[in-house]
mmCIF file of C-alpha atoms in Angstrom:
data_model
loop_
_atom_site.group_PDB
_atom_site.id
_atom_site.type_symbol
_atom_site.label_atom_id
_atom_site.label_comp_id
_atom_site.label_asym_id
_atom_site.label_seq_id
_atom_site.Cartn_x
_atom_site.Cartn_y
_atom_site.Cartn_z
ATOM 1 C CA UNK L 30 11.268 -29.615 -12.044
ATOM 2 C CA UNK L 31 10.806 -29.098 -8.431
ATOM 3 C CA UNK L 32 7.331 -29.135 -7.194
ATOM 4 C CA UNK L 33 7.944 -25.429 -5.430
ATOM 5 C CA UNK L 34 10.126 -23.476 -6.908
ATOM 6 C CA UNK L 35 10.794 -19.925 -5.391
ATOM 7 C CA UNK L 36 13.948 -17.579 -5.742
ATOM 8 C CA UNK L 37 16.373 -18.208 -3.726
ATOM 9 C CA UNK L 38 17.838 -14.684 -3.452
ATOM 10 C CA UNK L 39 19.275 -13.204 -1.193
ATOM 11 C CA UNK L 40 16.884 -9.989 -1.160
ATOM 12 C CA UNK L 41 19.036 -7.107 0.567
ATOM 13 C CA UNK L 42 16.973 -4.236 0.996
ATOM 14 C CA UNK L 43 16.949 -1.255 3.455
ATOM 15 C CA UNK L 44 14.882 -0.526 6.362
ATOM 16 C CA UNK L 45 11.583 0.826 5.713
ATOM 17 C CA UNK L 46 11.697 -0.464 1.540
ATOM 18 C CA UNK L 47 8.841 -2.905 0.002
ATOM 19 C CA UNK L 48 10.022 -6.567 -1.138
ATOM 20 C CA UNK L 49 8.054 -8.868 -3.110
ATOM 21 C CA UNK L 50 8.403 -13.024 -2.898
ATOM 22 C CA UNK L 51 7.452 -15.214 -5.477
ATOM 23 C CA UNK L 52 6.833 -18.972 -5.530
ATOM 24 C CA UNK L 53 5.126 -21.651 -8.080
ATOM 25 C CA UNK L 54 4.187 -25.021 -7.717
ATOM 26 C CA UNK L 55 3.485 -27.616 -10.121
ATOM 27 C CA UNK L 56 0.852 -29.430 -8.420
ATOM 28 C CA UNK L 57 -2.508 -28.431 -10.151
ATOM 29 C CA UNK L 58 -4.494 -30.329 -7.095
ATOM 30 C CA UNK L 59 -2.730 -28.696 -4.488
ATOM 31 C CA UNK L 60 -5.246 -27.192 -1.920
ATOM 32 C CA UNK L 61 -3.560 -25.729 1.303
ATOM 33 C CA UNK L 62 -0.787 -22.594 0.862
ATOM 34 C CA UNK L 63 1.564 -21.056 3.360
ATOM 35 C CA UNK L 64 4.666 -18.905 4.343
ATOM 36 C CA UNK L 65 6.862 -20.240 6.921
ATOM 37 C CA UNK L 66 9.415 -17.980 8.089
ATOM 38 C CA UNK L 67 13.072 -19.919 9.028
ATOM 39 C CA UNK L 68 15.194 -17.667 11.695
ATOM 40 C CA UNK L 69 19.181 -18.677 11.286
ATOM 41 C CA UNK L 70 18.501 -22.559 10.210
ATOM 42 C CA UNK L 71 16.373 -22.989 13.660
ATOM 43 C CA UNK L 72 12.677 -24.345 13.429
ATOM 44 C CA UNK L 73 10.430 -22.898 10.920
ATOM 45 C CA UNK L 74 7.557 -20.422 12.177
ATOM 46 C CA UNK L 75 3.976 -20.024 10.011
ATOM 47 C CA UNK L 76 3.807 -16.872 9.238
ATOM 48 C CA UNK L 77 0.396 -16.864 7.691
ATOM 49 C CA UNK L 78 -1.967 -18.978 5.382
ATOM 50 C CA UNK L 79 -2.754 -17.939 1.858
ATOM 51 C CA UNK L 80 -6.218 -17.649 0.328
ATOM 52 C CA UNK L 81 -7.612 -16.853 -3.039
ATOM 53 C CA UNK L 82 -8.865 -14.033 -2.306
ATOM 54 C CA UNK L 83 -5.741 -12.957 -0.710
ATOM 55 C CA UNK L 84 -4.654 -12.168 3.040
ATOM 56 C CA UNK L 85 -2.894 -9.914 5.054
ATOM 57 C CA UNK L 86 -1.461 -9.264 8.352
ATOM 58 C CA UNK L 87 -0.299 -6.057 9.397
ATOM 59 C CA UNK L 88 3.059 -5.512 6.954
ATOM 60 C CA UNK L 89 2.519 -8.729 5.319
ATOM 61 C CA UNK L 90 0.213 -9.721 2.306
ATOM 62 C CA UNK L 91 0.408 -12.515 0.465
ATOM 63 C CA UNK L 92 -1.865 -13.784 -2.384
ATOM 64 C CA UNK L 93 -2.738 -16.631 -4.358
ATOM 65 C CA UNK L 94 -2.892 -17.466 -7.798
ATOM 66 C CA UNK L 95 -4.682 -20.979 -8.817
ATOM 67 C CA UNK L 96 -4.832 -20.268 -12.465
ATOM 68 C CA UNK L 97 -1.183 -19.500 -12.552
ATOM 69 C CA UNK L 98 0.004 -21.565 -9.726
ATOM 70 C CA UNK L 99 1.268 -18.673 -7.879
ATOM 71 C CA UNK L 100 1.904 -17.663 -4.686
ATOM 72 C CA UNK L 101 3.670 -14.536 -3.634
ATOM 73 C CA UNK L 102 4.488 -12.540 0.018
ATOM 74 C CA UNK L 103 4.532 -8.794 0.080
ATOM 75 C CA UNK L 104 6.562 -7.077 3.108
ATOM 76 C CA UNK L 105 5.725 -3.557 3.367
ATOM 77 C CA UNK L 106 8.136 -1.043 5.741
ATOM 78 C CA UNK L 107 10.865 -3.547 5.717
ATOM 79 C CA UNK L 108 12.405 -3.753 9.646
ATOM 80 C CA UNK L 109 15.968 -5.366 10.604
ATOM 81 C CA UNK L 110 13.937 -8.109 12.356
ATOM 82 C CA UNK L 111 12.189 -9.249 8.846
ATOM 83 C CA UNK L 112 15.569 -10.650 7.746
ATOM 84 C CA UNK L 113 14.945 -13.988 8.031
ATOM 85 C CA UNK L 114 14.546 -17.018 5.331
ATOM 86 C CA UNK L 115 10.855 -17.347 3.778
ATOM 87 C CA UNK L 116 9.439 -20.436 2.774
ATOM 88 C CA UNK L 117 6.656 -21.115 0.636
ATOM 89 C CA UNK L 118 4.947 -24.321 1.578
ATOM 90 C CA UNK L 119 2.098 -26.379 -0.464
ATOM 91 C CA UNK L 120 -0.229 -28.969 0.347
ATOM 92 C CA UNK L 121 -1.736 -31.376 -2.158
ATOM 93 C CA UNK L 122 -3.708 -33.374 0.251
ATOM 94 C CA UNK L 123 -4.466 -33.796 3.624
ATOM 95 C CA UNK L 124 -1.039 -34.155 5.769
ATOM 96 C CA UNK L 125 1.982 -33.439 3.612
ATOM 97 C CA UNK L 126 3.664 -30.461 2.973
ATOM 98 C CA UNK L 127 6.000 -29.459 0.343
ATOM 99 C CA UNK L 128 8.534 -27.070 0.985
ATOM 100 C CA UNK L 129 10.195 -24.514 -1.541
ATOM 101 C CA UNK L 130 13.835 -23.922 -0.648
ATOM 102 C CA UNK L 131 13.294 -20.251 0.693
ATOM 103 C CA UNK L 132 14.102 -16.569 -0.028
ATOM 104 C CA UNK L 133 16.898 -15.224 2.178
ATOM 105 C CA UNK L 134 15.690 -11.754 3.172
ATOM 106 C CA UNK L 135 18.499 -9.333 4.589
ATOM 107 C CA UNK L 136 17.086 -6.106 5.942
ATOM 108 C CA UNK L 137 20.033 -3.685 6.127
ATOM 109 C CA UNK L 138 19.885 -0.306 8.243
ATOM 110 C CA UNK Z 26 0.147 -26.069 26.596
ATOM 111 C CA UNK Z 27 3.831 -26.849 25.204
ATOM 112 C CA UNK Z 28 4.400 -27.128 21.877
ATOM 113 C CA UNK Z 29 6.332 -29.868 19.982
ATOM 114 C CA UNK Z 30 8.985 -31.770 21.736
ATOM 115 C CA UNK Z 31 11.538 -32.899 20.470
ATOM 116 C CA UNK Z 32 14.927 -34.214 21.855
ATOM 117 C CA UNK Z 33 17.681 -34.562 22.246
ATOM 118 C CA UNK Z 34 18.554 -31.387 20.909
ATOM 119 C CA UNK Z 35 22.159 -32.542 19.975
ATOM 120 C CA UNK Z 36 23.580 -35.650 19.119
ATOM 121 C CA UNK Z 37 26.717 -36.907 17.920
ATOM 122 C CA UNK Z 38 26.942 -40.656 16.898
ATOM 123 C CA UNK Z 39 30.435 -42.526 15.368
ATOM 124 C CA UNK Z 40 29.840 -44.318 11.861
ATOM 125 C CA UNK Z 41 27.824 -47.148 12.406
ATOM 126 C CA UNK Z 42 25.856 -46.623 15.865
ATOM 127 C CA UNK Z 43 22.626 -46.033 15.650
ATOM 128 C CA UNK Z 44 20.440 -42.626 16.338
ATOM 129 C CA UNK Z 45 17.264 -42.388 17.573
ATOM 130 C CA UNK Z 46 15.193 -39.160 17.547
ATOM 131 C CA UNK Z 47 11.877 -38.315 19.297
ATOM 132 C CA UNK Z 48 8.974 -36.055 18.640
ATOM 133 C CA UNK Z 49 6.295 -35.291 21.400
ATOM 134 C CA UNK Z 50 3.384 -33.828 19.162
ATOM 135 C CA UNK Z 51 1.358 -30.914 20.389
ATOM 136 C CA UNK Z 52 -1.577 -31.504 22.833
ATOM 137 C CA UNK Z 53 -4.539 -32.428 20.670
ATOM 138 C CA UNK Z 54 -2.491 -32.789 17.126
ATOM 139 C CA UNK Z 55 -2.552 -36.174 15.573
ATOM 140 C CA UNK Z 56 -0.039 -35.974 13.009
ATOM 141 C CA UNK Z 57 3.342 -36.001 12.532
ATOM 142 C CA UNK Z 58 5.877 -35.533 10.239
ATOM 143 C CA UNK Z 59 9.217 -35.824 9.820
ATOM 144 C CA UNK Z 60 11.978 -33.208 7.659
ATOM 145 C CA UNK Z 61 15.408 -33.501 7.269
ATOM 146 C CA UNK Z 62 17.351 -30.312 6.439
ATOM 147 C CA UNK Z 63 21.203 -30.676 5.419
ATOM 148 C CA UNK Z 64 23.512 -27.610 5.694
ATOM 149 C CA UNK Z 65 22.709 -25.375 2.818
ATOM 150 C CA UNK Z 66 19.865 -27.240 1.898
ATOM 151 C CA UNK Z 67 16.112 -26.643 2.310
ATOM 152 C CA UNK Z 68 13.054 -28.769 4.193
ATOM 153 C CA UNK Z 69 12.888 -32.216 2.717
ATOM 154 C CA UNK Z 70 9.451 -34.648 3.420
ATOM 155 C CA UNK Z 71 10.794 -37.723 5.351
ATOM 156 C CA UNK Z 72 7.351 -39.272 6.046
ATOM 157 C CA UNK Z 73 3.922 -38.712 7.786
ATOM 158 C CA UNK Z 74 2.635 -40.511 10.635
ATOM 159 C CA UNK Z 75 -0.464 -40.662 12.670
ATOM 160 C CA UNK Z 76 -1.003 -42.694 15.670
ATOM 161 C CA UNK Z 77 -0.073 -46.784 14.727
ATOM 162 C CA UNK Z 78 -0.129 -46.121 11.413
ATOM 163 C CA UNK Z 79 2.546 -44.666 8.536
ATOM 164 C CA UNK Z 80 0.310 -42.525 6.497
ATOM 165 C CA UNK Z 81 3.380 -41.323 3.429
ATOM 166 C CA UNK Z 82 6.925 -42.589 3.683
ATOM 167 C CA UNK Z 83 7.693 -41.690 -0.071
ATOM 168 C CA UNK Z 84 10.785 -39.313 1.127
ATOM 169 C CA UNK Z 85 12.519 -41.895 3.145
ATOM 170 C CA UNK Z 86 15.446 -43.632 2.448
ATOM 171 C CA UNK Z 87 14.972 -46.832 1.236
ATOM 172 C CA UNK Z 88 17.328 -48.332 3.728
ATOM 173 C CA UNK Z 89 18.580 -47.740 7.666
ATOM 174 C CA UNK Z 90 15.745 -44.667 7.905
ATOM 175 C CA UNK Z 91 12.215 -46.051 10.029
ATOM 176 C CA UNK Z 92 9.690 -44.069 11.629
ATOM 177 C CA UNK Z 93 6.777 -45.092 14.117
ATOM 178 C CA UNK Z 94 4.423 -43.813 16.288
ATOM 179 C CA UNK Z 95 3.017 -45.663 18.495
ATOM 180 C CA UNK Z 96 0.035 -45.494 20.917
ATOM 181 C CA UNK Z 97 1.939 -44.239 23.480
ATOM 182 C CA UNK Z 98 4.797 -42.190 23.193
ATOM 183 C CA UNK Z 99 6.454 -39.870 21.000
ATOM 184 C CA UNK Z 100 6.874 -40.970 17.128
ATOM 185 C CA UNK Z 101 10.529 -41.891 16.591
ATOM 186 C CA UNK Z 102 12.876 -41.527 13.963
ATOM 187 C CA UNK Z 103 15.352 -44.051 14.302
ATOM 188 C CA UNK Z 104 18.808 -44.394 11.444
ATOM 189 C CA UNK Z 105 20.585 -47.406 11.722
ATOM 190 C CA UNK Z 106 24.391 -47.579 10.669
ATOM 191 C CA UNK Z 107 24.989 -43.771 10.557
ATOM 192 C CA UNK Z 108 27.009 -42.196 8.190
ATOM 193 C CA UNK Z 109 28.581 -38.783 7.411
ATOM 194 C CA UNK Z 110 25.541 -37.943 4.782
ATOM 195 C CA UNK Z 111 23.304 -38.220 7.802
ATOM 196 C CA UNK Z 112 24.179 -35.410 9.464
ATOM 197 C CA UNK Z 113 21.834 -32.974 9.300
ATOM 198 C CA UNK Z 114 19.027 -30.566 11.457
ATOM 199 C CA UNK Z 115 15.754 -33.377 11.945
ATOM 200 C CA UNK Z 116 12.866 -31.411 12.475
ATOM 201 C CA UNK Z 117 9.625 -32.527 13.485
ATOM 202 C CA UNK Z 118 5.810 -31.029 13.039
ATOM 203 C CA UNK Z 119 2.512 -31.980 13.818
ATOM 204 C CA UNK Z 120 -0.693 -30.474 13.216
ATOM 205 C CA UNK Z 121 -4.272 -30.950 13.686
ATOM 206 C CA UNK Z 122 -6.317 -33.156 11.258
ATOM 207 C CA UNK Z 123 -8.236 -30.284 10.024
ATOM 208 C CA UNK Z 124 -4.793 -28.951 8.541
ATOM 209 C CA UNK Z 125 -3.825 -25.521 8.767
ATOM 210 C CA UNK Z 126 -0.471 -25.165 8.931
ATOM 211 C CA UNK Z 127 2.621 -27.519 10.961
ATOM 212 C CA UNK Z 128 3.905 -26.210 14.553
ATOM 213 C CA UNK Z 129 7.536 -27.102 14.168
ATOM 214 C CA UNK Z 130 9.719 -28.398 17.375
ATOM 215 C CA UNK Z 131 13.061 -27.244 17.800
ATOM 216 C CA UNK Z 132 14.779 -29.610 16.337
ATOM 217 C CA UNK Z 133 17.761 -32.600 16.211
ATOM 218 C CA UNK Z 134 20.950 -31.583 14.780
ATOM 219 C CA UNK Z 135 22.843 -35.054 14.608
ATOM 220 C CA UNK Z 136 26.473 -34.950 13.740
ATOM 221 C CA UNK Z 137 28.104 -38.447 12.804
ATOM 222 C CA UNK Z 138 31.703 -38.367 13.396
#
């Protein structure tokens, strides 16, 4: 079993729609989660941190679930420039990062 | 304040030379890491570094693959005897010690023809 699992997709959705990413990890001591956001195979971006008592930013919201091992990103008002690959990232300990294999967003007009 | 370095930004090696990759961190980060992405393929841990030391080399290959950072300088990923399986994007990150998240650099896509 990989440590972070997420769908892989692709998620093809029109402008303006909601879309929902979900990602678990196996790691019960894991302790730091993030999205990363991966533009057309070039470096990946953070996006944004995720907390237990959940976050957002603007269109974005993503929230955490220890109990579970859950972590999902919610994009609200979908735009063309969303389409991107999303990565859902854990940390078990200070320093390395594991990296799910991403959700391939296409935002379609 | 630039962000991570990382170059070259293409490089193309024949079976059997050697390639070596460098990673400037970000001003005031102290570690790095290392991820190899092949073509259709996600983000896969190579190993974490901070300054002299190796901190977690568990995803590198057990042989040809070394890492180092040194005092002074950028870390360096260096693959002895390339072959075709090497090629791949090498990306770099570093981050502060307090965590919170990797800046990325740019990149090394190394093609071994």
């Amino acid at each position: 079993r990989k440590e972070v699992e997420q769908d892989p997709g692709p998620f093809n959705v029109p402008e303006g729609a909601t879309v929902a990413f979900n990602c678990t990890y196996s790691n019960s001591a894991s302790q730091s989660f993030f999205w990363y956001r991966q533009d057309c195979r070039k470096e990946p971006k953070l996006l944004m941190s995720v907390y237990s008592s959940g976050n957002e930013d603007g269109r974005f919201t993503a929230q955490l679930n220890r109990a579970s091992q859950y972590i999902s990103l919610l994009i609200r008002d979908s735009k063309l420039s969303d389409s991107a690959t999303y990565l859902c990232v854990v940390t078990a300990n200070a320093g390395k990062s594991t990296f799910g294999d991403g959700t391939t967003l296409t935002v379609k007009p | 304040n630039a962000g991570v370095m990382q170059n070259p930004r293409h490089l193309v090696r024949r079976r059997g030379q050697e390639a070596r990759l460098r990673c400037s961190p970000m001003k005031g980060h102290s570690h790095v890491y290392w991820y190899r992405q092949l073509p259709e393929e996600g983000l896969k841990f190579m190993v974490y570094l901070q300054k002299e030391n190796i901190i977690d080399e568990s995803g590198m290959p057990k042989e040809r693959f070394s890492a180092e950072f040194p005092k002074e300088g950028p870390s360096i990923l260096r693959i002895q005897q390339v072959v075709r399986g090497d090629s791949a994007a090498y990306f770099c990150a570093s981050s502060q010690p307090s965590g919170g998240g990797y800046t990325f650099g740019s990149g090394t896509r190394l093609t071994v023809v």
